[in-house]
Tab-separated table of C-alpha atoms in Angstrom:
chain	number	residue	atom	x	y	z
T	10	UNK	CA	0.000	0.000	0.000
T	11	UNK	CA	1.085	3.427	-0.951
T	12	UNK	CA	2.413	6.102	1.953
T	13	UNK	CA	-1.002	8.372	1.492
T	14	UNK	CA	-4.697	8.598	1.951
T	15	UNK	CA	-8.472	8.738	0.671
T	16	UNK	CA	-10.552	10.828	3.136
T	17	UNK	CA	-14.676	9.974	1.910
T	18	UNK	CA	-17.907	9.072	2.927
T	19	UNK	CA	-19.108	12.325	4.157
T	20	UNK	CA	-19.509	16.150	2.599
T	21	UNK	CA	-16.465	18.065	1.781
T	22	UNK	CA	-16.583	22.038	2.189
T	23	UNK	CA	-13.243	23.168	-0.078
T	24	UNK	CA	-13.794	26.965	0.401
T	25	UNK	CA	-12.995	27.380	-3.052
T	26	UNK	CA	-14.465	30.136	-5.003
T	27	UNK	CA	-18.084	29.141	-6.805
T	28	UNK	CA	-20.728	27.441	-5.466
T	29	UNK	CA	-21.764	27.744	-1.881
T	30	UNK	CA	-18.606	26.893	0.692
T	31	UNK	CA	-17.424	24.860	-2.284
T	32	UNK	CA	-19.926	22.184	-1.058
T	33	UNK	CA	-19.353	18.400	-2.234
T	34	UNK	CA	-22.004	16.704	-0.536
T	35	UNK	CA	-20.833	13.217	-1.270
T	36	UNK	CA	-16.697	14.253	-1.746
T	37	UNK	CA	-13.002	12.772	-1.508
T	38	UNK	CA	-10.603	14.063	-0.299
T	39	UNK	CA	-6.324	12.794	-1.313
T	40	UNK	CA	-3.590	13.671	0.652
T	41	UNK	CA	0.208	12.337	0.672
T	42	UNK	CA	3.173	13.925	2.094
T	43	UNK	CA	1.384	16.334	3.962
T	44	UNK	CA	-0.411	17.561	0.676
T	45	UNK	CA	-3.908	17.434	-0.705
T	46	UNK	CA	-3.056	15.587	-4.442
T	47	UNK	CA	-6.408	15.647	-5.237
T	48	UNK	CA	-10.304	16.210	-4.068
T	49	UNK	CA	-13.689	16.037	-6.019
T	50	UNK	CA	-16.645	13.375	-6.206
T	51	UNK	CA	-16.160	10.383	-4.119
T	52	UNK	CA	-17.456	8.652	-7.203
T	53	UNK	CA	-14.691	9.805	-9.137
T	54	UNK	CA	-11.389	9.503	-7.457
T	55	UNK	CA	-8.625	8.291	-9.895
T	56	UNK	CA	-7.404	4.700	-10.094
T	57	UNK	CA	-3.793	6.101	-9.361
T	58	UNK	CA	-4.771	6.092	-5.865
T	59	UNK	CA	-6.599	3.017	-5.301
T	60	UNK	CA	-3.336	1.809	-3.446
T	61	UNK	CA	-3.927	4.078	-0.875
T	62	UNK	CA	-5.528	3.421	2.510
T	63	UNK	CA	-9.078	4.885	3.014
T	64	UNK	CA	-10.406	6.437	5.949
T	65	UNK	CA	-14.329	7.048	6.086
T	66	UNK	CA	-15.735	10.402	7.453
T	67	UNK	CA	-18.960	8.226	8.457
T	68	UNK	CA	-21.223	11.263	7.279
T	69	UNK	CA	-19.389	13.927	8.528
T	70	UNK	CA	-18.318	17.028	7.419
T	71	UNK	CA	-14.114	18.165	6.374
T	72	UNK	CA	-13.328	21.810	5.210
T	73	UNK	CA	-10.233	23.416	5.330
T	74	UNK	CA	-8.200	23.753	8.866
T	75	UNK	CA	-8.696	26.954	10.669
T	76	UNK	CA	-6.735	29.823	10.895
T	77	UNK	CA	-6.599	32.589	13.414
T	78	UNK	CA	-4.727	35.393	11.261
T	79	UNK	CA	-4.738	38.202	14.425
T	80	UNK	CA	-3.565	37.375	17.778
T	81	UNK	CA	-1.793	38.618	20.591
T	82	UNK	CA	-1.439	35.373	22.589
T	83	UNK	CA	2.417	36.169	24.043
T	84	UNK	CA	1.820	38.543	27.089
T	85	UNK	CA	2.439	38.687	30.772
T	86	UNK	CA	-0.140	38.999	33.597
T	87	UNK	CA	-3.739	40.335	33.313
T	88	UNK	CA	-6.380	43.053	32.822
T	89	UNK	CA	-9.304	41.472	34.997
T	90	UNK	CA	-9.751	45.043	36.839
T	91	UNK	CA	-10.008	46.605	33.650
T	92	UNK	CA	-12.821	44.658	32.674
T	93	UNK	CA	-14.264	45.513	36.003
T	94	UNK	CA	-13.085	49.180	35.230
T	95	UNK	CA	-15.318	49.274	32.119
T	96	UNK	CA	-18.502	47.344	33.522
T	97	UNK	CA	-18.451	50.523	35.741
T	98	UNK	CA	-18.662	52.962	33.212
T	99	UNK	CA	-14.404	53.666	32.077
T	100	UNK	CA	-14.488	53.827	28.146
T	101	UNK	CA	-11.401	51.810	26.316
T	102	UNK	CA	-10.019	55.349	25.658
T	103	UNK	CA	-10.609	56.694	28.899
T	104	UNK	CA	-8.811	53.635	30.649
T	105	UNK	CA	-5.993	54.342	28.424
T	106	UNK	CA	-5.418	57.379	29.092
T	107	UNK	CA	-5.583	56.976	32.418
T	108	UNK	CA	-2.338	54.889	32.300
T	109	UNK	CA	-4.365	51.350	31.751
T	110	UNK	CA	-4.708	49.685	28.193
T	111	UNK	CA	-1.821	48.635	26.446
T	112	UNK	CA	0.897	49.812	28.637
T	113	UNK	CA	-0.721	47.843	31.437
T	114	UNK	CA	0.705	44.838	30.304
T	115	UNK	CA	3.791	46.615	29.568
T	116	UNK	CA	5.476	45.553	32.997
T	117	UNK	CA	4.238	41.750	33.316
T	118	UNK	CA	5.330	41.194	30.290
T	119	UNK	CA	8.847	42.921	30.313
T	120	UNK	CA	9.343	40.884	33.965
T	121	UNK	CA	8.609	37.722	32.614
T	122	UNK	CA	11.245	35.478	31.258
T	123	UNK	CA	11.095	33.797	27.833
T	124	UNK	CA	10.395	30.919	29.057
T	125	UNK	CA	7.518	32.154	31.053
T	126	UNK	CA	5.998	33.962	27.918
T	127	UNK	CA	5.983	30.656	26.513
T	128	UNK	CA	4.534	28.731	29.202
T	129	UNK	CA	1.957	31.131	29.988
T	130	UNK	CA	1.006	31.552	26.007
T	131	UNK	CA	0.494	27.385	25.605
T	132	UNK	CA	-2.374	27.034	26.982
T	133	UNK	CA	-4.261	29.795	25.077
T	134	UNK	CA	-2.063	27.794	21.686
T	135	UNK	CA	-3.754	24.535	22.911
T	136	UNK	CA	-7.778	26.137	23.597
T	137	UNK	CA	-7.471	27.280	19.783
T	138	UNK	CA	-5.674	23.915	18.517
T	139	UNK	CA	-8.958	22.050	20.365
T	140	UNK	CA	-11.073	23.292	17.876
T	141	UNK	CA	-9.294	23.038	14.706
T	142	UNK	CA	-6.991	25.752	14.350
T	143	UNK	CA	-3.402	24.791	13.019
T	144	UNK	CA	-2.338	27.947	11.973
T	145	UNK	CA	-2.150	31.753	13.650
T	146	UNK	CA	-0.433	34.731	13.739
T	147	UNK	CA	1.205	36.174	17.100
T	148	UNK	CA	1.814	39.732	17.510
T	149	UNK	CA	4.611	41.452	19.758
T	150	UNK	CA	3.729	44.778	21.174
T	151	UNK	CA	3.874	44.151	24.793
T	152	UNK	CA	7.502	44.777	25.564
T	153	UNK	CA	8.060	48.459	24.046
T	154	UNK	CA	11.292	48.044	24.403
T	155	UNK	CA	13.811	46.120	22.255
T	156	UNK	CA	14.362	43.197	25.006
T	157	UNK	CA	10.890	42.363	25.276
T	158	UNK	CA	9.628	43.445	21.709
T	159	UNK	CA	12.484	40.346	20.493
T	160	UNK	CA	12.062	37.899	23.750
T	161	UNK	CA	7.840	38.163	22.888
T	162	UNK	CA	8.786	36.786	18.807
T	163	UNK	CA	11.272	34.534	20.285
T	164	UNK	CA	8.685	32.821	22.558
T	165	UNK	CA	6.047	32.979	19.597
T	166	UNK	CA	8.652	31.249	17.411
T	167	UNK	CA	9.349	28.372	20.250
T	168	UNK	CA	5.513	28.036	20.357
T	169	UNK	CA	6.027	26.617	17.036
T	170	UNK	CA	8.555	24.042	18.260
T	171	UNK	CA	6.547	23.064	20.945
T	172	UNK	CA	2.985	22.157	19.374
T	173	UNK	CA	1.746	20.805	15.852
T	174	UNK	CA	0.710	24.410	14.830
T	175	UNK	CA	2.592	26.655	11.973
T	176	UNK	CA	3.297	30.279	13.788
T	177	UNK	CA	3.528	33.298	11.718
T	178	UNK	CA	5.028	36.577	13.554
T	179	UNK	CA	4.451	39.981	13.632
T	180	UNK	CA	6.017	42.960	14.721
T	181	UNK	CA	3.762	45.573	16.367
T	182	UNK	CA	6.394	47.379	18.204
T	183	UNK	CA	3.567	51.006	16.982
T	184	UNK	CA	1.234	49.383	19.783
T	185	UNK	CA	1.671	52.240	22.400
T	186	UNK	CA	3.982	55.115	23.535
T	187	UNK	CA	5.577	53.417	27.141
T	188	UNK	CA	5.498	55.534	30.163
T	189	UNK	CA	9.273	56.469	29.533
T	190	UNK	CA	8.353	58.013	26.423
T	191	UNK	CA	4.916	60.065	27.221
T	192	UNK	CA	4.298	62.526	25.253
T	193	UNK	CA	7.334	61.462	22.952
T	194	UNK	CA	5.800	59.236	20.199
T	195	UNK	CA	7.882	60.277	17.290
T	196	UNK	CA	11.251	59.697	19.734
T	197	UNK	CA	10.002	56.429	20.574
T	198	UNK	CA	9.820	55.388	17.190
T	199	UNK	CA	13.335	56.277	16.354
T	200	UNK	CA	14.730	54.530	19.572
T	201	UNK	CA	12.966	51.353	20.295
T	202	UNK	CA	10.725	50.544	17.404
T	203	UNK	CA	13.203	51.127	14.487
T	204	UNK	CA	16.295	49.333	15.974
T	205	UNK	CA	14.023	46.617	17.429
T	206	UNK	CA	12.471	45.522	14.070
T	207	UNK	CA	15.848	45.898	11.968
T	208	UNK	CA	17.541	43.406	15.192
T	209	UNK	CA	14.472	40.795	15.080
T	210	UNK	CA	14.463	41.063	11.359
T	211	UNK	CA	18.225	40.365	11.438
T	212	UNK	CA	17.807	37.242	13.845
T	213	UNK	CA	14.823	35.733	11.271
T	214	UNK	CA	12.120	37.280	13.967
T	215	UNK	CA	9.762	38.935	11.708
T	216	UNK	CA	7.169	37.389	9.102
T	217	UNK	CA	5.165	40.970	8.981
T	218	UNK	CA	4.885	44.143	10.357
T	219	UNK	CA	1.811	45.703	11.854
T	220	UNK	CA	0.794	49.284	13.878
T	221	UNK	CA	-2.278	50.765	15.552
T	222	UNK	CA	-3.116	53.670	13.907
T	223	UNK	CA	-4.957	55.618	16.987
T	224	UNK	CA	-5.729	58.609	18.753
T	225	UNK	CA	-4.355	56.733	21.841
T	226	UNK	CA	-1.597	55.150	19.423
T	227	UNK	CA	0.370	56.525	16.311
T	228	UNK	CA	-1.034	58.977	13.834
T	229	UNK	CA	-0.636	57.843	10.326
T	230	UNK	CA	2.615	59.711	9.110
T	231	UNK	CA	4.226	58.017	12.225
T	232	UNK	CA	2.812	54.527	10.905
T	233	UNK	CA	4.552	55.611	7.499
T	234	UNK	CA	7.973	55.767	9.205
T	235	UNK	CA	7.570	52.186	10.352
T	236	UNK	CA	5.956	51.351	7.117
T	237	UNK	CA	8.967	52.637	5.294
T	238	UNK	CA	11.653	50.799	7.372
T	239	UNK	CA	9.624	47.311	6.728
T	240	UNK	CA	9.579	48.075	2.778
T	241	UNK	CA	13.324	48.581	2.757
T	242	UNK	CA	13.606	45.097	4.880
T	243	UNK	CA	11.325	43.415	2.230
T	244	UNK	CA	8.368	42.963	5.107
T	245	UNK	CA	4.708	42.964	4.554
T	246	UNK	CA	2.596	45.411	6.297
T	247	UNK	CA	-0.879	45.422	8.433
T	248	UNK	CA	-2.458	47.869	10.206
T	249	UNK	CA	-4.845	48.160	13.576
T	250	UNK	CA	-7.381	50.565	11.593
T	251	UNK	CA	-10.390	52.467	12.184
T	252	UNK	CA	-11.197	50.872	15.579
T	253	UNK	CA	-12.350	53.596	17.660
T	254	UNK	CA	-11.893	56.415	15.226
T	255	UNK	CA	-11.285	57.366	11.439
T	256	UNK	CA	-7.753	58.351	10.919
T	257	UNK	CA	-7.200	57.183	7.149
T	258	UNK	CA	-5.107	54.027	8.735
T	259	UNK	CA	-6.811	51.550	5.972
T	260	UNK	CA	-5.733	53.965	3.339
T	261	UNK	CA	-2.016	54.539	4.450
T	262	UNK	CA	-2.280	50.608	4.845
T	263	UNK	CA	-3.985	50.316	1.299
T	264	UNK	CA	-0.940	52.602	-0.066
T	265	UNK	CA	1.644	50.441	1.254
T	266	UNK	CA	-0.100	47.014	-0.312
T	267	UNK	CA	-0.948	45.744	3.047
T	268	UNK	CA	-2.331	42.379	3.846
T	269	UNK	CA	-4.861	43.390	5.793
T	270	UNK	CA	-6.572	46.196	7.742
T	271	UNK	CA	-7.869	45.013	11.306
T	272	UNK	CA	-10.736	46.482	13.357
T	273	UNK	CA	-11.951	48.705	10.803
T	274	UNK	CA	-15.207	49.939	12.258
T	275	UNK	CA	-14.869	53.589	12.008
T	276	UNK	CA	-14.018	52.728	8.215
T	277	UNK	CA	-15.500	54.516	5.251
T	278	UNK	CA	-16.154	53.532	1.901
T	279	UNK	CA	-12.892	55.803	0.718
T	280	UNK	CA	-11.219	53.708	2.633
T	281	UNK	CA	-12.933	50.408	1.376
T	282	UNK	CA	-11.912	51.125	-2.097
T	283	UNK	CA	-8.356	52.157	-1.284
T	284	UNK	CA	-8.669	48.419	0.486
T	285	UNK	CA	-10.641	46.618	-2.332
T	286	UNK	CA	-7.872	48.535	-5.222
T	287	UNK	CA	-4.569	47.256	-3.520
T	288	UNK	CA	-6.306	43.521	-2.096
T	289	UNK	CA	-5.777	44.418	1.146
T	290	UNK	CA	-8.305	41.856	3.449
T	291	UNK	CA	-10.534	43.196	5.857
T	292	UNK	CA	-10.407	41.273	9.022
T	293	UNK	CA	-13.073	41.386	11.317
T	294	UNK	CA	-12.578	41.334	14.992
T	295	UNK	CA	-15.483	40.382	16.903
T	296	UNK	CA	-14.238	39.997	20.027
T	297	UNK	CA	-13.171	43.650	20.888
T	298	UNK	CA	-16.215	45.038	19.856
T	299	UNK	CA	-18.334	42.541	22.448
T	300	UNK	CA	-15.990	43.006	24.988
T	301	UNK	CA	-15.328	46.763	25.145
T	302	UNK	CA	-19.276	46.948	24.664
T	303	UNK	CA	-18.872	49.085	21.092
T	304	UNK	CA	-21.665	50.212	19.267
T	305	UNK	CA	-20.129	51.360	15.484
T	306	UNK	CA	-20.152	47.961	13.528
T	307	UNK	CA	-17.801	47.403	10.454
T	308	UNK	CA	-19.527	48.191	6.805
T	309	UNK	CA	-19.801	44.541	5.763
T	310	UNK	CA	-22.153	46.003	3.588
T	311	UNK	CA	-19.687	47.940	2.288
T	312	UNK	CA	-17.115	45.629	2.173
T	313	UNK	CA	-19.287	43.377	0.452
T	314	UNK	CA	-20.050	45.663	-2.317
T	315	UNK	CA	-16.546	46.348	-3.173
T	316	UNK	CA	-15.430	42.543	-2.995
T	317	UNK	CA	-13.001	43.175	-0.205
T	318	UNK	CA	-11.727	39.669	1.252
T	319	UNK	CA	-13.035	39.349	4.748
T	320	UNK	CA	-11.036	37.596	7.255
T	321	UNK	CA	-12.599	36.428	10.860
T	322	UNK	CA	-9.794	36.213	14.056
T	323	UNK	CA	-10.083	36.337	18.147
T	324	UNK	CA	-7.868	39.141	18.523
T	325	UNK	CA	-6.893	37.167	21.591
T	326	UNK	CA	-5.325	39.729	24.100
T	327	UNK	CA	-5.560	40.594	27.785
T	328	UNK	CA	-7.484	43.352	27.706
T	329	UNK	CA	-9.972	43.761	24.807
T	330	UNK	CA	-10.395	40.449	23.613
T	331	UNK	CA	-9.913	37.828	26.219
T	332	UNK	CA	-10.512	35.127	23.824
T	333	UNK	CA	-9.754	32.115	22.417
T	334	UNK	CA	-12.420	30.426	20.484
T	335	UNK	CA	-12.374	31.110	16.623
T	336	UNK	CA	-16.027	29.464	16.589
T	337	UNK	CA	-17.411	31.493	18.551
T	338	UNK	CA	-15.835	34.846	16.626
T	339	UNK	CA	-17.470	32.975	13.667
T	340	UNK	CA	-20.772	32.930	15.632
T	341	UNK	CA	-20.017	36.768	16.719
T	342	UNK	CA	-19.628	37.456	13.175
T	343	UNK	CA	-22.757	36.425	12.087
T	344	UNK	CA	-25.066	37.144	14.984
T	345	UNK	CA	-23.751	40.843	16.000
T	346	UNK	CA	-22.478	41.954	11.797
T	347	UNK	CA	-24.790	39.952	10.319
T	348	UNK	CA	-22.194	38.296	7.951
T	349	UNK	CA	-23.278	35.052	6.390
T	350	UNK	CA	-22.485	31.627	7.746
T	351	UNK	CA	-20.094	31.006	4.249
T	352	UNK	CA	-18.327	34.305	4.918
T	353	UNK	CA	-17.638	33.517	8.647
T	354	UNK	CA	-15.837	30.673	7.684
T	355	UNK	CA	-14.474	31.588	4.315
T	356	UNK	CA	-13.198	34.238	6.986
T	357	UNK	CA	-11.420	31.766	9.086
T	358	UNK	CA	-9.870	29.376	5.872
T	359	UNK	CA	-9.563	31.206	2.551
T	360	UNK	CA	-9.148	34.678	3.736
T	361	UNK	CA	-7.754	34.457	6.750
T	362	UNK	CA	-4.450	32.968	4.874
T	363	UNK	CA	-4.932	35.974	1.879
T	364	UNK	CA	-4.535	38.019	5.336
T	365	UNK	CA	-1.393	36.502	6.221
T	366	UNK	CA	-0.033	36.372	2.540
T	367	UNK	CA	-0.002	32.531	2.597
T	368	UNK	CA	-1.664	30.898	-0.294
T	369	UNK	CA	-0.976	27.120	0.338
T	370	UNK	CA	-3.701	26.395	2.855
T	371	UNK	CA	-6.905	27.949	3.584
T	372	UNK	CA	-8.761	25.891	0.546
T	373	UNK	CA	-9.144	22.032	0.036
T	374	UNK	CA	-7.372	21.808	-3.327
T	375	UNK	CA	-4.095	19.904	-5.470
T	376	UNK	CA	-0.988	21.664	-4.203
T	377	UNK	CA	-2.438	23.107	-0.986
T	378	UNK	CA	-1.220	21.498	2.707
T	379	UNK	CA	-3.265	18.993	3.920
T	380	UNK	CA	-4.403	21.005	7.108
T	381	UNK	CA	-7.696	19.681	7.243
T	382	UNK	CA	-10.392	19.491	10.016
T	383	UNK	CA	-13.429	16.730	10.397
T	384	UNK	CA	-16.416	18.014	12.180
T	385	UNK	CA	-19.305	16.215	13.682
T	386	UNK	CA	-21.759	18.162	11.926
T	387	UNK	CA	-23.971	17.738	8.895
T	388	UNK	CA	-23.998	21.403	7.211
T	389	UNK	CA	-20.836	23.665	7.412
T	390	UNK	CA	-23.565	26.393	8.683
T	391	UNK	CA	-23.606	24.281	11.730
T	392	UNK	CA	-19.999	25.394	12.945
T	393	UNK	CA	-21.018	29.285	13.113
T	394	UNK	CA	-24.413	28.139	14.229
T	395	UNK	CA	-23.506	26.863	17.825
T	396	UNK	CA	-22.681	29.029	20.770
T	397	UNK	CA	-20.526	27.378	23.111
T	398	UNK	CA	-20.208	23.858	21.670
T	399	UNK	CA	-17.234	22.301	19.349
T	400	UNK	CA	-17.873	19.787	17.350
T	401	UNK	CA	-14.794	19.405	15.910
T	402	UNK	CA	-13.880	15.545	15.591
T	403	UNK	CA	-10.641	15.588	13.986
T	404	UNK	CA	-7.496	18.034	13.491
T	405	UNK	CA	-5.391	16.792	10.751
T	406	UNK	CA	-1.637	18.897	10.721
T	407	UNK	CA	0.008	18.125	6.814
T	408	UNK	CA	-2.412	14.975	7.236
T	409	UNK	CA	-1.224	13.887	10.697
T	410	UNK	CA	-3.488	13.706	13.241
């Protein structure tokens, strides 16, 4: 018997572009070598591969693996009493300001070793592995200093070492102005974030670089000196955009080719075209807007009507999206923006790897990785359907369980 596999008996959702979730209610699925060789009717699966072993899906449903394409899972300590904070009545912005936010994590995280960043990021890696996910992106953005900023894409990169899960990286060293530099944005730029992205792209750190484009971040001709350095260093950009306000972040991003613009609720249809004329993905962040109790929701419709990509991610963090389930930002998706069912999870395969420039995964097709997941489910609605319940039955890594 030859070294691969026949995956059949059950529906097959490729995510390809076309019908509905590329459906194939009775489909087969071939993998070898970590690669999907071929997928299509079950009735129809060459004779080159009748060698192969065959494993039945007994009726259930395989699509694509999942992929989280915004996280922040690498920090140190808390923000419990900020949640508290805001239940009372403290806006995001206000709690910010007032020394909390971003820079509150500043300190746990610069005091903790690598090894702790590591230890205390695993668990959140294995709650998003449980229900499918075998790839995600981790952002720095915690240290704001060089140290930290390179020790936070160091531990992201060991993640990778230690758990079946491919880790892409991301500098965000634009996340916040530290207390040592209030008041001093453009100085912090040229002292910490500069130097620390040329030394972690020098020691293989850095798969992208991102910003936050803010009122209580970095205007947008600060983003463009970051923006610049990464273009000389041959780095893809993304931006934090349009969350709380409308600075023109998704355009600067759009003007730079970025992979994606995050948040984006404050976004305006300028700013949808600039996205939608340079293939820049949208990416939709659910959890933040439950969590910090926001009312502005992103213009899917917009979006939509300019055939922008839209990507779906947790934006785990410790403060405005304490979250780990990818399901459920599929469910938050649907139920609070009113996407579809097929664009929340065309928003965690297909797009969500246009978002991280990766184009070997996020589809069930020849030539793609065999990162596939087998649900317990009937109707691929069924996974963005569900509040608090994973179905998923199996998590297949390049076709290893």
């Amino acid at each position: 018997m030859q070294d691969g596999t026949i995956f059949a008996g059950g529906a097959v959702a490729t995510m390809g572009q076309g019908s509905a979730y590329g459906l194939i209610p009775d489909g087969a699925v071939v993998t070898q070598h970590g690669q999907v060789l071929w997928v299509g009717p079950a009735s129809g699966v060459p004779s080159d591969y009748d060698a192969f072993k065959t494993v039945s899906l007994d009726g259930r449903l395989m699509t694509p693996a999942l992929i989280d394409c915004h996280t922040h899972v690498v920090f140190g300590g808390d923000r419990a009493r900020e949640f508290e904070m805001r239940l009372e009545g403290a806006s995001y912005e206000e709690v910010a300001r007032a020394g909390g936010g971003i820079v509150s994590t500043v300190k746990a995280t610069r005091s903790a070793s690598l090894e702790a960043l590591v230890q205390t990021a695993l668990p959140r890696v294995d709650a998003m592995i449980a229900e499918g996910v075998t790839t995600i992106e981790i952002k720095s953005g915690y240290g704001l200093d060089i140290t930290t900023e390179m020790n936070m894409l160091r531990a992201a990169r060991k993640i990778a070492t230690l758990r079946p899960i491919t880790v892409v990286t991301t500098f965000l060293g634009a996340h916040a102005t530290p207390p040592e530099y209030k008041d001093h944005d453009d100085a912090y730029i040229d002292d910490v974030v500069i130097p620390a992205l040329r030394a972690a792209h020098a020691e293989g750190l850095v798969d992208a670089v991102d910003g936050f484009c803010e009122g209580i971040a970095f205007q947008p001709h600060q983003i463009a000196r970051v923006f610049e350095v990464a273009k000389g260093l041959g780095l893809p950009v993304k931006l934090h955009a349009e969350q709380l306000s409308n600075l023109g972040g998704a355009r600067l991003a759009a003007a730079y080719g970025a992979l994606s613009a995050d948040h984006i609720e404050y976004l305006d249809e300028g700013g949808v075209i600039a996205m939608a004329n340079a293939g820049t993905v949208g990416v939709i962040l659910p959890g933040a807007f439950y969590t910090l109790r926001e009312t502005q929701q992103p213009p899917i419709e917009l979006l939509r009507a300019h055939s922008v990509p839209m990507a779906l991610a947790t934006d785990c963090n410790p403060g405005s999206s304490p979250m780990t389930s990818l399901l459920l930002a599929m469910n938050m998706g649907c139920t609070l923006f009113r996407m579809t069912p097929e664009e929340a999870l065309a928003g965690v395969t297909r797009n969500a790897a246009l978002a991280l420039g990766m184009h070997d995964r996020g589809e069930i097709a020849a030539g793609r990785r065999a990162d596939l997941t087998i649900w317990d489910v009937s109707h691929p609605a069924e996974l963005a359907y569900r509040i608090g319940f994973n179905p998923l039955h199996t998590r297949l890594f390049g076709d290893t369980p």
